[in-house]
Every structure is written in C-alpha cells, then in structure tokens.
Amino acid sequence: MDGGTAEAVSGPGRASFPFPYTPYRIQEQFMAALYAALEAGRIGIFESPTGTGKSLSLICGALSWLQDFEKKKQEEEARLLAPEGSGQEEKQTLASGGLACPNSRDASGEPDWVTAFVQKKEEQDLVHRLKEEQIRRKKREERLEKIRHNVQLKYAAKRKRSEEDETKRLLQLSKEILSEGAGAAVPEQLDHNEEELILAEYESDEEKKVASGLEEDDDDDLEEEHVTKIYYCSRTHSQLSQFVHEVQKSPFGKDTRLVSLGSRQKSDAEVEGKKRRVSRTVCPFYSYEQMQFLRDEVLVEVKDIEQLVTLGKETKACPYYGSRYAIPAAQLVVLPYQMLLHEATRSAAGIILKDQVVIIDEAHNLIDTITCIYSAEVSGSQLCCAHSQLLQYMERYRKRLKAKNLMYIKQILYLLERFVVMLGGNVNQNPSCQVVSQTGTELKSINDFLFQSQIDNINLFKVQRYCEKSLISRKLFGFVERYGNPAPVVKTNKENQKLAGLQNFLMTLQQGSYKEGPLQSPPVEADSDQLRAASPLMHIEGFLSALTNANEDGRVILNRQGTIGQSSLKFLLLNPAVHFAKVVKECRAVIIAGGTMQPVADFREQLLSYAGVDPARIVEFSCGHVIPPENILPIILCSGPSNQQLEFTYQTRDLPQMMDETGRILCNLCNVVPGGVVCFFPSYDYEKQVYAHWEKTGLLTRLATKKKIFQEPKKANQVEQVLAEYAKCIKRCSQAGGQMTGALLLSVVGGKMSEGINFSDDLGRCVIMVGMPYPNIKSPELQEKMTWLDKTMPRSASQAPSRVLIENLCMKAVNQSIGRAIRHQKDYASILLLDHRYARPAILNKLPQWIRERIQVKPAFGSAFAELRKFHRGKSD
C-alpha cells in the first residue's frame, strides 16, 4: 500500500502523513494523535466537528499507521528468515515470547538438552510459519497484479469495440451517401484484427484461470489467514458509501485492499429477481469459482456497496457472500457497526477481531445502539403464530425427525406456551380474541421471570445452539411459504387436532400455495426482514438468546395491553459493557470517533470502565472547528420579548404564554436572519401543539410573511421531498428579493432531521433549540436503567448517576441537533438555546468545546436580539 505523492505533514511517531490537499492544523493534530493511539494500542475517544474533514483524517492517519506496521512486520520477517547464524537472537526472543530463557533445571527440573530441543522446535515452527505466510502473500500479490492487468485489457477491448461501432456507423453513413465505399474496408479489418488480438489475450485459458482463481496449486483456497486490518464502522450505508468515496479520493485509494460489507437485503436487492426465477435448491450466484473471482475483483480496486452489487451482476456472483471471502486479505473493511457489534452477526460474517483495529465512527449513540442490538421484544401474536407453525411442522415431519431434534422442538413449544401464559393467555387460542384481564407493565429480573414462567429447568444455551445449528426458523419460513401461514391449532382431542391440520393443508391447496416436490430450504436471498415477517420464531430466538445474559445485566418487561396479541415480552439490556468488552479485549486498538461526542463521561463510565478497560489505556482527543470565531454566534436566551422567563419544563411548556413567547421570538428573528431558520422542538406532539396554537392566535400568519413554514414529516419517505422544497424556497427567495426572505423549518429533536442532515450555508443560518429535550422519565425502561446505575455506579459529590444519565441523554440530543449547521470553513450561523437552564455550569460544560468557548448568556431578549442583528447584517454586507 503506497501513500502516493500527496502533500505531507509532520506528526509524532511518523515523519509524514500523505494527504490529498494542504490540511488544516486540527487535521494534522488529529492524524498525529490517531497514529500515536494505534501505535500504543489504546482505546481512543476522538471528537472532530462536522466540516473539519474528519473522515479524511481518519483515513490518512489510520492507513499511514497500517502502512508502517506492514513495513515493520516484513522487515522483521526478513531478519528472522535470514541465513543460519545471522538472526538467531531475534528468533530465540520471538519464539520465547520476548523473555530470556531461565535455567531450565532450576525452573522446571528438565534437563538442558530437553529445553534446547523444545526451543529449537519452536524456532523451526516459527520460521516455517513465516515462510508459509510469505508464500501466501506473494501468491496473492501476483494474482491481484494479473487481475489488474486483465482489467486494463478488458477496458482496452471495450474501447476498441466502441471505436469499431463508430467506424461501422461512419461506413454505413458513407455507403448511403456515396455509391462506392469499399476503400474503408481495409482499415476496418485492421481494427477488427487488433481487437481480436486483445480479446484473445484477455480471454486466453491461462488468464481465465487466474481471473477466476482456478490456479493449480492445492493451497489456493477461499479460506485465507487474516492479515492485520482496520475495521471501519458507521451507522448507515450512505455514510459508509461516502467514506469509501473519500478513500478513493485519498492518496491510498489505488493500493488499498478494501471490502465493503452490507446487509443481504442491500447486497442482493439488484440480483434478487434473477435468482427467484431459478430453482431454489441451488443459487446460480453462489459457486466456488464465482466467489473466488469476485473476491479477487473486490481486492483489486476500491468499491462501495453499490459498485459491488453491479460487479456481482456482471460476474454472476453473489456480492453478499463474495465480499465476505475477501475479508481475510483485506486491509480495510467497511461495515455498519451493528454488524460488528453483534457477536452472532460478526461470527456469521467471518469477522475475526483478534489483534485487529476497530474504528467506530458517528459513535455518539454507541451505548444506545449496543443496548438496542442486544435487547429483544416479542408480541403475543408472534408467540402464538410461532407455536402454531412449529407444532404443525413437528406433526408433519414427526416420523422424519431424530429423537434429539424432536426433543428440542418440544422444548421450544413449551417455552412458547409458558411465555403466552405469562402474558395471561392461552397459546392455543386466537391471540386477537383473548382480552387481557389486567393491563399494565411489570418488570422482572431474568431469574424471577425464568422461575415464574416455570422454564428454569430448561437449558436455554442448548436450545439456542440447536436453533443456530438446525436453522429451524428458516425451515419454518420454507414451511410457511409452501403451506401458508397456519391458524392457531386448538388442542381438543387428537381427532380434532388432525382435522384442523388437514383443513389448514387443504386451505393451502385451495390458495395455490402447494408446490410439487419435497420440502425445500428457503431461498438464500431471503433477507432478514422477510424472514422475520414470515417466521416469527426468528424474533423469538433473539429473545431466548437475551435470556442467557447474567441476571444483573438485564430485565424482562411484561407489557399487557388490550389483547394477548397486542401484549409483549421485552428483554432490556442494562449493561451494554458486557458485550462491548468482547470487542475491546480482542482488538489491538479501538477508536470511538464522532463529530459530537460530548458529554464523553458516558463512554468512560458506562462502557469502558464496566468493560474492564484500564483507565491508563484510554486516550481522549477533541479539536476545535475550522471556522474563525467571528463565524458563529451561540446564545443562551433566558427570557423572551415580554420578559417571560424561558423554562420549558413538562409543567410549564404547555402554558399559552410560553407558546406565545416562543412565537414572538421567532417573529423577531425571522426579520433579521436571512435564508433558512431551523427550529427544533422536544417532540412531535409538542411541535404540533405549538403549531396549532400559533395558527389559532394568528402568530403563524405573521411568521409566514417573512418565511415560508415547513414541518418535519413523521414518515421517512417524505423527508427528502420536504427538504427539497425547503431548499428550493430559500434559493428562490434569495434570487428574487422582496418581503419573503427564506424559509422556517420546524423540526424535532431525535427526529429525521436532527442527525445526518446537512443544513450548510443558507439552509441553516440560524438554529433554534426550544427548551431542553429531556427523555420521558416515566418510561419503565428508563426508570429501570436509572435504578441500575444508582445501584452499580459510584455517586459523585454533586449528582446521582441517574441524574447524570438524564442530563447526558438530553445534551447529546441537543449537540446533535445544533451541529446540523456550519458544515465548512467559510460557513456561518447563529445558535439560539431557548431556556435559562442551559446557563447552569453542569449543563454548559456538556456543550461541544468549540461552541462553549464562544457562547454568550443573555438574561434579556433585547441585548440578544441586538447581537443577532449585528451578526447577520455584518455577514450579509
């Protein structure tokens, strides 16, 4: 991997960092700190505001370290593989783990010759292992180089074909115009021969073998040893694609072996239609040769997930599986962080974290993500449906099932039955018709739930392993696809039960669901959402797995509502550190990065400390913004135009005078702020309530004279349309002039527009935060989390851990929302926090440093308005 000839900057631990352009000073500091953290094997918490080129800093800093690491490793191998007598000291040191060999007789009582023999054997094994690794690396490099050459030939052939088509077109045109046109035949033939020569070279048998990986060596297999690599994770596929494009533009873009991993749904969406038209027993996109070919094509050139899907279509190879075969040899693996953080998914994807580097980007909600991944909820309808499906599956194939498999199926049926009983229902009756006698929410410890549901005598670990190995949920999916979704079976007597099963079977025949032939496995392309919808047992498997957590690390919530079908069982993970610890302990280094990581206390206390990380191993880095200080005006406003104190608590925010004061503030701001104003409310319900109040009082009409008003939609598929109309309106107003100066967007904290949306330049000249978006403390899940923290975490001098949690959740949401504006060096915006409580030192310290350093606290509206008018008029001039 070569860094190229880009501009370089100095940094501790490395002479220079390749970079595609002259970096900002904060980017230099970021890369130096990142390199040092990776070199020392640290757990790093890195914060770099959006607009500071964080992605490029991560790429160039991390890949520079990997480049140096590989170089040092190869130099060390060369020394160890040096001729006999020139590297004995190094071999002895490495083979013995770097420790001097003590006197064998004194230490273990073994004779010296035995110790010498063992040491010699270790040295020989080490040299043999290094030689094998060297041979594998050389073969891989040669294979990839040949494929690069083939790609060039393929593009040359395409170019020649294009030229041939153009020549033919011109010849045809000439023939139509002129009566004789044979003179062009000779050059046409020469072009054709030249193309044939190139195609022959490209498509020769030898080259085909190389391209498809069919070399004659026995050890050229899909399974390779994992090289040291970097796993880069982010939240969404769009963020990952953006990161890959940054890699492509970086100095490392041409020589980095990068693999993009995605969900099966994402990878197979394009080829799904083709696959479904063929026999489901064998997927035509999954074969040894195709996987080898796709693996090598992936490693030759950096591709994002969309490009990978296109390549899969061209090569008729499954991108979902093909990309996984490229993991061992890859230097950089890009994937959603849910795929890496969930242990079962990680294992299924072939990800091995031992001695590797993990970078988790956009990690501000990492704790919540881990909690959600390992929490599980199942409804009464799902439990009854799964019981009915599994019961009929067992009855149909009872004679073909082994005794052990039959035993596990009966255990699962019993578990489903007891779960429905815990909700107050009967598994053999329609869940939609069973009314819950006593509604409400009840929380239980794991052990209490197991005992009260009378399943404590069942080994859930063995049941979980059976579900994983037998793929019973997928078999049920195939069963349902073939016979339809069976109705719940009512156990009266054996005859009635058989009759009910026969009636269901006949019903499937009538619906045309029955297909000839033996029961077949579900198609490999079926994505998890499709499986979960058709086979609720998959959901339930997650719940069963959750029940294997330690008693103190989680709770079971019984939510009884209306009918049994509407009721649910939910496992709530209280201690996400137990699962994150597995990642931290295996990895060489872990970097947790984001644009807004404040407050970082949660990461240290709830995640890293409970994961057993030595505090000395943790390093923090936070840099300022690239914008000059005069380009941002953050203000905490304590009172409104009529001197009404701004305190948006649950008790006061619904008061008419509070909603009126908020409207008056916006009316004044819209008179002086050009372009777009984005106003965040604590919830959708409160935004609707305020909007309705303003409509009633006429404030909305006053606002609409200066800014066209848009509301954030609840439906995700409507967000892009609203944003497009919002942007068009601002652009139109800036070009036309007149009384209308832009647009006002009413958004919601934690909604679709509070994360990942770019309100740069005129789209976000002012961001307003109405009140403090504290979470609902009446939520049973949050109450249990607060209780658990108060019991397990030490109390600080000023606040209980539960109170700190509430404030941190609030301020993380605030920081994400106000971070939507100011996206590049020349951008500018004002930020207005409407609530006097923001001025409290404990709250103020949880704002990002680059905002905190420049914030002004304004007790009265008059002085705040004067500052805002001066700021925006100065920028407009």
XYZ file of N, CA, C and O in Angstrom, residues 690-769:
320
model
N -47.786 23.459 19.478
C -47.376 24.856 19.314
C -47.862 25.395 17.969
O -48.360 26.526 17.877
N -47.745 24.588 16.927
C -48.180 24.998 15.580
C -49.678 25.312 15.586
O -50.114 26.338 15.030
N -50.455 24.437 16.219
C -51.909 24.654 16.281
C -52.240 25.921 17.068
O -53.149 26.677 16.706
N -51.479 26.173 18.154
C -51.707 27.372 18.969
C -51.392 28.626 18.169
O -52.161 29.614 18.202
N -50.265 28.621 17.441
C -49.892 29.784 16.628
C -50.919 30.027 15.517
O -51.237 31.164 15.182
N -51.441 28.949 14.973
C -52.454 29.069 13.923
C -53.705 29.738 14.473
O -54.330 30.585 13.808
N -54.023 29.366 15.692
C -55.231 29.891 16.334
C -55.079 31.366 16.693
O -56.037 32.154 16.562
N -53.891 31.753 17.155
C -53.675 33.129 17.633
C -53.252 34.091 16.527
O -53.171 35.305 16.754
N -52.944 33.581 15.337
C -52.529 34.453 14.232
C -51.029 34.626 14.120
O -50.540 35.294 13.187
N -50.260 34.068 15.066
C -48.794 34.189 15.002
C -48.216 33.512 13.755
O -47.221 33.974 13.189
N -48.874 32.440 13.345
C -48.396 31.701 12.178
C -48.479 32.565 10.917
O -47.582 32.533 10.063
N -49.527 33.357 10.828
C -49.689 34.243 9.669
C -48.596 35.302 9.651
O -48.043 35.635 8.590
N -48.254 35.839 10.831
C -47.178 36.826 10.929
C -45.844 36.225 10.527
O -45.048 36.853 9.820
N -45.595 35.002 10.972
C -44.346 34.318 10.615
C -44.261 34.093 9.116
O -43.198 34.242 8.499
N -45.397 33.733 8.528
C -45.436 33.371 7.111
C -45.191 34.561 6.185
O -44.931 34.377 4.994
N -45.256 35.797 6.710
C -44.976 36.959 5.861
C -43.483 37.083 5.559
O -43.104 37.697 4.556
N -42.642 36.536 6.435
C -41.195 36.614 6.249
C -40.586 35.289 5.794
O -39.623 35.275 5.024
N -41.111 34.188 6.299
C -40.558 32.870 5.977
C -41.678 31.895 5.640
O -42.699 31.844 6.347
N -41.471 31.142 4.583
C -42.408 30.057 4.296
C -42.167 28.948 5.310
O -41.027 28.556 5.573
N -43.237 28.399 5.887
C -43.114 27.464 7.008
C -43.235 26.026 6.515
O -44.169 25.680 5.782
N -42.261 25.203 6.929
C -42.259 23.770 6.643
C -42.237 22.996 7.962
O -41.659 23.460 8.946
N -42.869 21.850 7.964
C -42.872 20.985 9.139
C -42.200 19.646 8.816
O -42.396 19.093 7.730
N -41.414 19.151 9.759
C -40.767 17.849 9.565
C -41.818 16.750 9.557
O -42.627 16.648 10.481
N -41.832 15.897 8.526
C -42.822 14.815 8.484
C -42.397 13.650 9.376
O -41.207 13.451 9.634
N -43.366 12.894 9.823
C -43.050 11.705 10.625
C -42.582 10.556 9.749
O -41.770 9.733 10.166
N -43.110 10.481 8.530
C -42.767 9.384 7.631
C -41.427 9.657 6.954
O -41.207 10.730 6.397
N -40.555 8.649 6.996
C -39.207 8.801 6.462
C -39.201 9.066 4.964
O -38.353 9.810 4.458
N -40.168 8.466 4.242
C -40.163 8.622 2.777
C -40.596 10.011 2.327
O -40.558 10.321 1.133
N -41.030 10.857 3.259
C -41.443 12.213 2.899
C -40.368 13.257 3.225
O -40.497 14.421 2.839
N -39.314 12.836 3.913
C -38.292 13.780 4.377
C -37.580 14.453 3.208
O -37.420 15.678 3.182
N -37.156 13.663 2.232
C -36.405 14.217 1.098
C -37.218 15.258 0.336
O -36.690 16.279 -0.096
N -38.498 14.985 0.173
C -39.355 15.927 -0.549
C -39.463 17.253 0.200
O -39.368 18.331 -0.399
N -39.664 17.182 1.528
C -39.767 18.407 2.337
C -38.461 19.191 2.279
O -38.460 20.420 2.116
N -37.329 18.500 2.407
C -36.030 19.169 2.359
C -35.789 19.828 1.003
O -35.243 20.929 0.931
N -36.195 19.147 -0.062
C -36.021 19.700 -1.407
C -36.848 20.970 -1.585
O -36.361 21.981 -2.134
N -38.095 20.941 -1.128
C -38.959 22.123 -1.226
C -38.426 23.261 -0.356
O -38.473 24.439 -0.757
N -37.915 22.919 0.826
C -37.323 23.906 1.741
C -36.135 24.593 1.070
O -36.021 25.827 1.078
N -35.244 23.804 0.444
C -34.060 24.353 -0.218
C -34.446 25.202 -1.426
O -33.872 26.276 -1.662
N -35.426 24.741 -2.211
C -35.871 25.494 -3.387
C -36.440 26.857 -2.983
O -36.192 27.871 -3.639
N -37.203 26.859 -1.906
C -37.820 28.106 -1.432
C -36.758 29.124 -1.024
O -36.839 30.302 -1.374
N -35.728 28.664 -0.307
C -34.659 29.560 0.142
C -33.907 30.130 -1.054
O -33.618 31.333 -1.115
N -33.605 29.272 -2.021
C -32.881 29.718 -3.214
C -33.710 30.717 -4.012
O -33.194 31.742 -4.497
N -34.992 30.425 -4.130
C -35.888 31.304 -4.888
C -35.994 32.678 -4.223
O -35.950 33.708 -4.902
N -36.096 32.693 -2.899
C -36.230 33.960 -2.168
C -34.946 34.791 -2.248
O -35.003 36.017 -2.348
N -33.799 34.116 -2.188
C -32.526 34.853 -2.241
C -32.306 35.475 -3.616
O -31.672 36.527 -3.725
N -32.824 34.856 -4.649
C -32.659 35.375 -6.013
C -33.684 36.453 -6.339
O -33.371 37.448 -7.014
N -34.894 36.282 -5.821
C -35.982 37.203 -6.177
C -35.996 38.465 -5.336
O -36.435 39.533 -5.791
N -35.489 38.366 -4.092
C -35.605 39.507 -3.190
C -37.034 39.648 -2.704
O -37.831 38.706 -2.783
N -37.400 40.822 -2.182
C -38.772 41.034 -1.737
C -38.942 40.795 -0.249
O -37.972 40.621 0.513
N -40.206 40.752 0.184
C -40.513 40.640 1.607
C -40.187 39.258 2.157
O -39.722 39.123 3.277
N -40.420 38.225 1.382
C -40.134 36.862 1.816
C -38.625 36.620 1.742
O -38.032 36.722 0.674
N -38.009 36.338 2.886
C -36.540 36.235 2.947
C -36.025 34.807 3.020
O -34.811 34.596 3.077
N -36.887 33.814 3.053
C -36.400 32.439 3.143
C -37.463 31.500 3.674
O -38.647 31.644 3.353
N -37.045 30.553 4.494
C -37.971 29.531 4.989
C -37.667 29.193 6.438
O -36.536 29.346 6.918
N -38.696 28.742 7.136
C -38.595 28.298 8.527
C -38.974 26.824 8.583
O -40.068 26.443 8.154
N -38.069 26.005 9.092
C -38.304 24.569 9.180
C -38.494 24.174 10.644
O -37.586 24.342 11.467
N -39.693 23.684 10.961
C -39.995 23.230 12.324
C -39.649 21.747 12.426
O -40.299 20.906 11.811
N -38.603 21.439 13.182
C -38.076 20.079 13.279
C -38.210 19.548 14.689
O -38.638 20.265 15.613
N -37.801 18.300 14.873
C -37.959 17.618 16.158
C -36.635 16.984 16.567
O -35.965 16.335 15.757
N -36.257 17.179 17.808
C -35.041 16.561 18.357
C -35.201 15.042 18.340
O -36.224 14.519 18.785
N -34.214 14.372 17.805
C -34.296 12.917 17.698
C -35.100 12.458 16.516
O -35.305 11.253 16.334
N -35.563 13.396 15.687
C -36.361 13.049 14.513
C -35.480 12.777 13.306
O -34.277 12.538 13.405
N -36.108 12.865 12.136
C -35.412 12.521 10.893
C -34.368 13.557 10.504
O -33.424 13.259 9.785
N -34.536 14.799 10.984
C -33.657 15.876 10.539
C -32.660 16.324 11.592
O -31.929 17.295 11.381
N -32.604 15.647 12.725
C -31.678 16.049 13.782
C -30.333 15.343 13.687
O -29.408 15.664 14.428
N -30.219 14.371 12.769
C -28.957 13.657 12.563
C -28.755 13.400 11.078
O -29.695 13.067 10.366
N -27.519 13.575 10.637
C -27.157 13.199 9.276
C -27.628 14.140 8.188
O -27.362 13.909 7.012
N -28.321 15.228 8.546
C -28.802 16.184 7.542
C -27.859 17.383 7.530
O -27.435 17.872 8.572
N -27.567 17.878 6.345
C -26.608 18.959 6.166
C -27.342 20.271 5.909
O -27.844 20.495 4.813
N -27.406 21.135 6.932
C -28.008 22.463 6.762
C -26.893 23.495 6.608
O -26.719 24.378 7.453
N -26.125 23.375 5.535
C -24.998 24.282 5.331
C -25.462 25.565 4.654
O -26.529 25.626 4.036
N -24.633 26.602 4.812
C -24.849 27.895 4.149
C -26.255 28.421 4.412
O -26.705 28.446 5.554
N -26.984 28.822 3.348
C -28.303 29.450 3.536
C -29.364 28.492 4.063
O -30.439 28.941 4.487
N -29.092 27.193 4.040
C -30.085 26.248 4.556
C -30.212 26.318 6.076
O -31.234 25.907 6.624
N -29.184 26.830 6.741
C -29.237 26.897 8.206
C -28.453 28.076 8.744
O -27.398 27.906 9.381
N -28.943 29.282 8.522
C -28.256 30.469 9.044
C -28.533 30.681 10.530
O -27.807 31.399 11.212
N -29.592 30.057 11.029
C -29.879 30.133 12.464
C -30.531 28.827 12.901
O -31.463 28.340 12.240
N -30.010 28.236 13.980
C -30.583 27.027 14.558
C -31.099 27.374 15.946
O -30.366 27.929 16.775
N -32.372 27.051 16.200
C -33.019 27.381 17.472
C -33.405 26.094 18.180
O -33.967 25.181 17.570
N -33.104 26.021 19.463
C -33.485 24.871 20.280
C -34.500 25.343 21.321
O -34.189 26.152 22.198
